[in-house]
PDB file of C-alpha atoms in Angstrom:
ATOM      1  CA  LYS A   1       4.959 -59.903 -17.118  1.00 73.00           C
ATOM      2  CA  VAL A   2       6.336 -59.284 -20.053  1.00 82.00           C
ATOM      3  CA  TYR A   3       9.415 -60.649 -20.504  1.00 89.00           C
ATOM      4  CA  ALA A   4       8.662 -64.696 -19.730  1.00 88.00           C
ATOM      5  CA  PRO A   5       5.527 -65.130 -22.281  1.00 87.00           C
ATOM      6  CA  ALA A   6       7.818 -62.819 -24.805  1.00 89.00           C
ATOM      7  CA  GLU A   7      10.516 -65.505 -24.117  1.00 91.00           C
ATOM      8  CA  VAL A   8       8.077 -68.512 -25.016  1.00 90.00           C
ATOM      9  CA  ILE A   9       7.555 -66.775 -28.107  1.00 90.00           C
ATOM     10  CA  VAL A  10      10.121 -65.638 -29.773  1.00 91.00           C
ATOM     11  CA  LYS A  11      12.241 -69.871 -28.821  1.00 92.00           C
ATOM     12  CA  ASP A  12       8.999 -71.257 -30.398  1.00 90.00           C
ATOM     13  CA  PHE A  13       9.725 -68.918 -33.544  1.00 90.00           C
ATOM     14  CA  ILE A  14      13.794 -70.173 -33.594  1.00 93.00           C
ATOM     15  CA  GLU A  15      12.431 -74.257 -33.006  1.00 92.00           C
ATOM     16  CA  GLY A  16       9.536 -73.983 -35.831  1.00 92.00           C
ATOM     17  CA  ARG A  17       6.717 -73.905 -34.387  1.00 90.00           C
ATOM     18  CA  ILE A  18       3.966 -71.643 -34.187  1.00 88.00           C
ATOM     19  CA  PRO A  19       3.262 -70.157 -30.283  1.00 85.00           C
ATOM     20  CA  GLU A  20       0.715 -71.277 -28.007  1.00 83.00           C
ATOM     21  CA  MET A  21       0.022 -67.849 -27.248  1.00 82.00           C
ATOM     22  CA  GLU A  22      -2.811 -66.471 -28.622  1.00 81.00           C
ATOM     23  CA  PRO A  23      -2.270 -62.483 -30.457  1.00 77.00           C
ATOM     24  CA  LEU A  24      -3.615 -59.607 -28.808  1.00 74.00           C
ATOM     25  CA  GLU A  25      -6.515 -57.844 -30.486  1.00 72.00           C
ATOM     26  CA  ARG A  26      -5.098 -54.365 -31.975  1.00 64.00           C
ATOM     27  CA  ILE A  27      -6.525 -51.866 -29.829  1.00 64.00           C
ATOM     28  CA  ASP A  28      -7.461 -49.778 -32.952  1.00 60.00           C
ATOM     29  CA  SER A  29      -7.967 -51.050 -36.461  1.00 57.00           C
ATOM     30  CA  GLY A  30      -4.970 -50.757 -38.481  1.00 58.00           C
ATOM     31  CA  LYS A  31      -7.494 -48.684 -41.747  1.00 61.00           C
ATOM     32  CA  ASP A  32      -9.423 -46.185 -39.161  1.00 62.00           C
ATOM     33  CA  ARG A  33      -4.788 -45.044 -38.558  1.00 65.00           C
ATOM     34  CA  GLU A  34      -4.232 -44.947 -41.075  1.00 65.00           C
ATOM     35  CA  GLU A  35      -6.534 -43.053 -42.552  1.00 65.00           C
ATOM     36  CA  ASP A  36      -6.521 -40.561 -39.830  1.00 68.00           C
ATOM     37  CA  CYS A  37      -2.250 -40.366 -40.544  1.00 68.00           C
ATOM     38  CA  ARG A  38      -3.019 -39.862 -44.125  1.00 73.00           C
ATOM     39  CA  LYS A  39      -5.224 -36.645 -43.070  1.00 81.00           C
ATOM     40  CA  THR A  40      -3.429 -32.979 -42.378  1.00 85.00           C
ATOM     41  CA  MET A  41      -4.657 -31.128 -39.550  1.00 87.00           C
ATOM     42  CA  HIS A  42      -3.207 -27.485 -39.485  1.00 88.00           C
ATOM     43  CA  CYS A  43      -2.905 -25.910 -36.372  1.00 87.00           C
ATOM     44  CA  ASP A  44      -3.905 -21.457 -36.996  1.00 83.00           C
ATOM     45  CA  ILE A  45      -2.458 -20.234 -34.220  1.00 82.00           C
ATOM     46  CA  CYS A  46       0.857 -22.216 -33.988  1.00 85.00           C
ATOM     47  CA  ASP A  47       0.796 -21.951 -38.026  1.00 86.00           C
ATOM     48  CA  ARG A  48       1.641 -25.770 -37.910  1.00 89.00           C
ATOM     49  CA  ASP A  49       0.473 -29.255 -39.562  1.00 89.00           C
ATOM     50  CA  PHE A  50       0.558 -32.480 -38.413  1.00 87.00           C
ATOM     51  CA  LYS A  51      -0.279 -35.519 -39.579  1.00 85.00           C
ATOM     52  CA  GLY A  52      -3.364 -37.744 -37.848  1.00 82.00           C
ATOM     53  CA  SER A  53      -5.370 -36.362 -35.420  1.00 83.00           C
ATOM     54  CA  VAL A  54      -3.461 -37.553 -32.714  1.00 83.00           C
ATOM     55  CA  GLN A  55      -1.094 -35.825 -32.918  1.00 87.00           C
ATOM     56  CA  PHE A  56      -2.800 -32.985 -33.574  1.00 88.00           C
ATOM     57  CA  LYS A  57      -4.202 -33.386 -29.977  1.00 89.00           C
ATOM     58  CA  ASN A  58      -0.547 -34.084 -28.642  1.00 90.00           C
ATOM     59  CA  HIS A  59       0.308 -30.619 -29.700  1.00 91.00           C
ATOM     60  CA  GLN A  60      -3.416 -28.901 -28.859  1.00 91.00           C
ATOM     61  CA  LYS A  61      -1.639 -29.857 -24.697  1.00 92.00           C
ATOM     62  CA  SER A  62       1.870 -29.280 -25.693  1.00 92.00           C
ATOM     63  CA  ALA A  63       3.810 -25.814 -23.707  1.00 92.00           C
ATOM     64  CA  SER A  64       4.523 -24.580 -27.110  1.00 89.00           C
ATOM     65  CA  HIS A  65       1.045 -24.208 -28.108  1.00 89.00           C
ATOM     66  CA  ARG A  66       0.490 -22.554 -25.258  1.00 87.00           C
ATOM     67  CA  LYS A  67       2.243 -20.371 -24.162  1.00 87.00           C
ATOM     68  CA  VAL A  68       1.571 -19.200 -28.062  1.00 85.00           C
ATOM     69  CA  SER A  69      -2.126 -18.899 -27.447  1.00 83.00           C
ATOM     70  CA  ARG A  70      -1.863 -17.224 -24.484  1.00 78.00           C
ATOM     71  CA  ALA A  71       0.151 -14.434 -26.530  1.00 76.00           C
ATOM     72  CA  VAL A  72      -2.944 -14.263 -28.859  1.00 75.00           C
ATOM     73  CA  LEU A  73      -5.428 -13.726 -26.154  1.00 71.00           C
ATOM     74  CA  ASP A  74      -3.072 -10.783 -25.233  1.00 70.00           C
ATOM     75  CA  LYS A  75      -3.548  -9.806 -28.456  1.00 74.00           C
ATOM     76  CA  TYR A  76      -6.791  -8.948 -28.128  1.00 79.00           C
ATOM     77  CA  HIS A  77      -9.002  -6.425 -26.268  1.00 82.00           C
ATOM     78  CA  TYR A  78     -12.851  -7.083 -25.042  1.00 86.00           C
ATOM     79  CA  GLU A  79     -15.149  -5.152 -24.412  1.00 88.00           C
ATOM     80  CA  VAL A  80     -17.067  -5.220 -20.082  1.00 90.00           C
ATOM     81  CA  VAL A  81     -20.679  -5.059 -20.803  1.00 90.00           C
ATOM     82  CA  LEU A  82     -22.521  -5.378 -17.412  1.00 92.00           C
ATOM     83  CA  THR A  83     -25.383  -7.292 -17.056  1.00 89.00           C
ATOM     84  CA  SER A  84     -26.752  -7.597 -13.616  1.00 90.00           C
ATOM     85  CA  PHE A  85     -26.109  -5.665 -10.622  1.00 90.00           C
ATOM     86  CA  LYS A  86     -27.793  -5.964  -7.008  1.00 89.00           C
ATOM     87  CA  GLU A  87     -30.318  -3.145  -8.004  1.00 87.00           C
ATOM     88  CA  GLU A  88     -30.160  -2.306  -3.459  1.00 89.00           C
ATOM     89  CA  ASP A  89     -26.439  -1.420  -4.206  1.00 89.00           C
ATOM     90  CA  ARG A  90     -26.909   0.485  -7.380  1.00 90.00           C
ATOM     91  CA  ASN A  91     -24.421   4.161  -6.102  1.00 91.00           C
ATOM     92  CA  GLY A  92     -21.840   1.730  -4.624  1.00 91.00           C
ATOM     93  CA  ALA A  93     -21.432  -0.866  -8.038  1.00 91.00           C
ATOM     94  CA  ALA A  94     -22.279   2.847  -9.517  1.00 91.00           C
ATOM     95  CA  LYS A  95     -18.734   4.282  -7.827  1.00 91.00           C
ATOM     96  CA  ILE A  96     -16.877   0.558  -8.489  1.00 91.00           C
ATOM     97  CA  ILE A  97     -17.557   1.002 -12.299  1.00 90.00           C
ATOM     98  CA  LYS A  98     -16.909   4.489 -12.506  1.00 90.00           C
ATOM     99  CA  ASN A  99     -13.662   4.165 -10.151  1.00 89.00           C
ATOM    100  CA  THR A 100     -12.590   1.083 -12.842  1.00 88.00           C
ATOM    101  CA  PHE A 101     -13.261   1.752 -15.709  1.00 85.00           C
ATOM    102  CA  SER A 102     -12.276   5.805 -15.318  1.00 86.00           C
ATOM    103  CA  VAL A 103     -15.064   7.030 -16.751  1.00 86.00           C
ATOM    104  CA  GLY A 104     -18.244   9.509 -15.420  1.00 89.00           C
ATOM    105  CA  LEU A 105     -20.210   9.492 -12.431  1.00 89.00           C
ATOM    106  CA  THR A 106     -23.561  10.206 -14.832  1.00 89.00           C
ATOM    107  CA  ASP A 107     -22.498   8.105 -17.752  1.00 89.00           C
ATOM    108  CA  VAL A 108     -22.586   4.902 -15.334  1.00 89.00           C
ATOM    109  CA  PHE A 109     -26.242   5.891 -13.804  1.00 90.00           C
ATOM    110  CA  MET A 110     -27.145   6.468 -17.348  1.00 90.00           C
ATOM    111  CA  LYS A 111     -25.414   3.083 -18.790  1.00 89.00           C
ATOM    112  CA  MET A 112     -26.929   1.452 -15.393  1.00 89.00           C
ATOM    113  CA  ASP A 113     -30.529   1.702 -16.599  1.00 89.00           C
ATOM    114  CA  SER A 114     -30.609   0.204 -19.850  1.00 87.00           C
ATOM    115  CA  LEU A 115     -29.121  -3.200 -20.125  1.00 85.00           C
ATOM    116  CA  PRO A 116     -27.328  -4.757 -20.638  1.00 89.00           C
ATOM    117  CA  CYS A 117     -24.469  -2.532 -21.835  1.00 89.00           C
ATOM    118  CA  VAL A 118     -20.162  -2.103 -22.083  1.00 90.00           C
ATOM    119  CA  VAL A 119     -18.796   0.045 -19.221  1.00 89.00           C
ATOM    120  CA  GLY A 120     -15.604  -0.348 -20.928  1.00 87.00           C
ATOM    121  CA  THR A 121     -12.551  -1.970 -22.668  1.00 86.00           C
ATOM    122  CA  VAL A 122      -9.771  -4.028 -21.478  1.00 85.00           C
ATOM    123  CA  VAL A 123      -6.620  -5.688 -23.264  1.00 81.00           C
ATOM    124  CA  GLY A 124      -5.339  -8.925 -22.166  1.00 78.00           C
ATOM    125  CA  LYS A 125      -7.209 -11.974 -21.500  1.00 79.00           C
ATOM    126  CA  GLY A 126      -5.957 -12.691 -18.319  1.00 80.00           C
ATOM    127  CA  LYS A 127      -6.790  -8.618 -17.149  1.00 84.00           C
ATOM    128  CA  ALA A 128      -9.964  -9.456 -18.405  1.00 86.00           C
ATOM    129  CA  ASP A 129     -11.537 -12.307 -16.857  1.00 87.00           C
ATOM    130  CA  SER A 130      -9.556 -10.652 -13.522  1.00 89.00           C
ATOM    131  CA  ILE A 131     -11.554  -7.395 -13.817  1.00 89.00           C
ATOM    132  CA  ALA A 132     -15.006  -9.769 -14.015  1.00 90.00           C
ATOM    133  CA  ARG A 133     -13.851 -11.740 -11.096  1.00 89.00           C
ATOM    134  CA  GLU A 134     -13.243  -8.357  -8.503  1.00 89.00           C
ATOM    135  CA  LEU A 135     -16.527  -7.558  -9.814  1.00 90.00           C
ATOM    136  CA  SER A 136     -18.724 -10.621  -9.578  1.00 90.00           C
ATOM    137  CA  LYS A 137     -17.316  -9.592  -5.842  1.00 89.00           C
ATOM    138  CA  GLN A 138     -19.096  -7.379  -5.585  1.00 88.00           C
ATOM    139  CA  GLY A 139     -22.793  -8.866  -7.203  1.00 90.00           C
ATOM    140  CA  ILE A 140     -21.552  -6.983 -10.324  1.00 91.00           C
ATOM    141  CA  VAL A 141     -22.557  -9.558 -13.447  1.00 91.00           C
ATOM    142  CA  VAL A 142     -20.450  -8.292 -16.746  1.00 91.00           C
ATOM    143  CA  GLU A 143     -19.603 -10.264 -19.633  1.00 89.00           C
ATOM    144  CA  MET A 144     -16.373 -10.523 -21.946  1.00 88.00           C
ATOM    145  CA  GLU A 145     -17.583 -10.031 -25.340  1.00 85.00           C
ATOM    146  CA  LYS A 146     -13.615 -10.419 -27.168  1.00 81.00           C
ATOM    147  CA  LYS A 147     -12.163  -7.583 -30.382  1.00 78.00           C
ATOM    148  CA  ILE A 148      -8.971  -7.659 -32.232  1.00 67.00           C
ATOM    149  CA  LEU A 149      -6.524  -5.289 -31.201  1.00 58.00           C
ATOM    150  CA  VAL A 150      -4.547  -6.138 -34.520  1.00 52.00           C
ATOM    151  CA  GLN A 151      -8.164  -4.664 -36.558  1.00 44.00           C
ATOM    152  CA  ALA A 152      -8.953  -1.507 -33.942  1.00 40.00           C
ATOM    153  CA  GLU A 153      -5.284  -0.505 -34.318  1.00 44.00           C
ATOM    154  CA  ASN A 154      -5.718  -0.822 -38.570  1.00 46.00           C
ATOM    155  CA  SER A 155      -9.006   1.098 -38.519  1.00 41.00           C
ATOM    156  CA  LEU A 156      -7.460   4.009 -36.515  1.00 40.00           C
ATOM    157  CA  LYS A 157      -4.546   3.999 -39.153  1.00 45.00           C
ATOM    158  CA  ALA A 158      -7.024   4.348 -41.606  1.00 45.00           C
ATOM    159  CA  GLU A 159      -8.939   7.629 -39.484  1.00 45.00           C
ATOM    160  CA  THR A 160      -5.877   9.267 -39.415  1.00 43.00           C
ATOM    161  CA  GLY A 161      -4.672   7.975 -42.485  1.00 46.00           C
TER     162      GLY A 161
END
């Protein structure tokens, strides 16, 4: 499909004739592409610069970017916020929360009276998602609030001196 038309075009060119075939339209205009290539995009996670949005989008899809992103997400801790539970199984939900986050049963019941409330903290996105999935199977609805673990460590150092 490509070779024969290309051969005709090259023969016409060599013999000094204008090719009979019309050129195809450009997919993107030169100005837009040129402007896009002048833009420098920066990936904050990987601390790398890219020429244009095409390179940047390709980078975001790359395995190396995804690997670094996962590592960064594991540096966060997540507060688990209880938003709702099955009221008819209040005692069962309280026991599950108590065992999941190692908190006292009395504390859990007090927190369940004032929703939404923070019931625990976990480190890492994978663990947070796993806990949320398991709790949802039991009819316990939670949301995750991301907090930066590094800041927590720095504030602890400042308090202890």
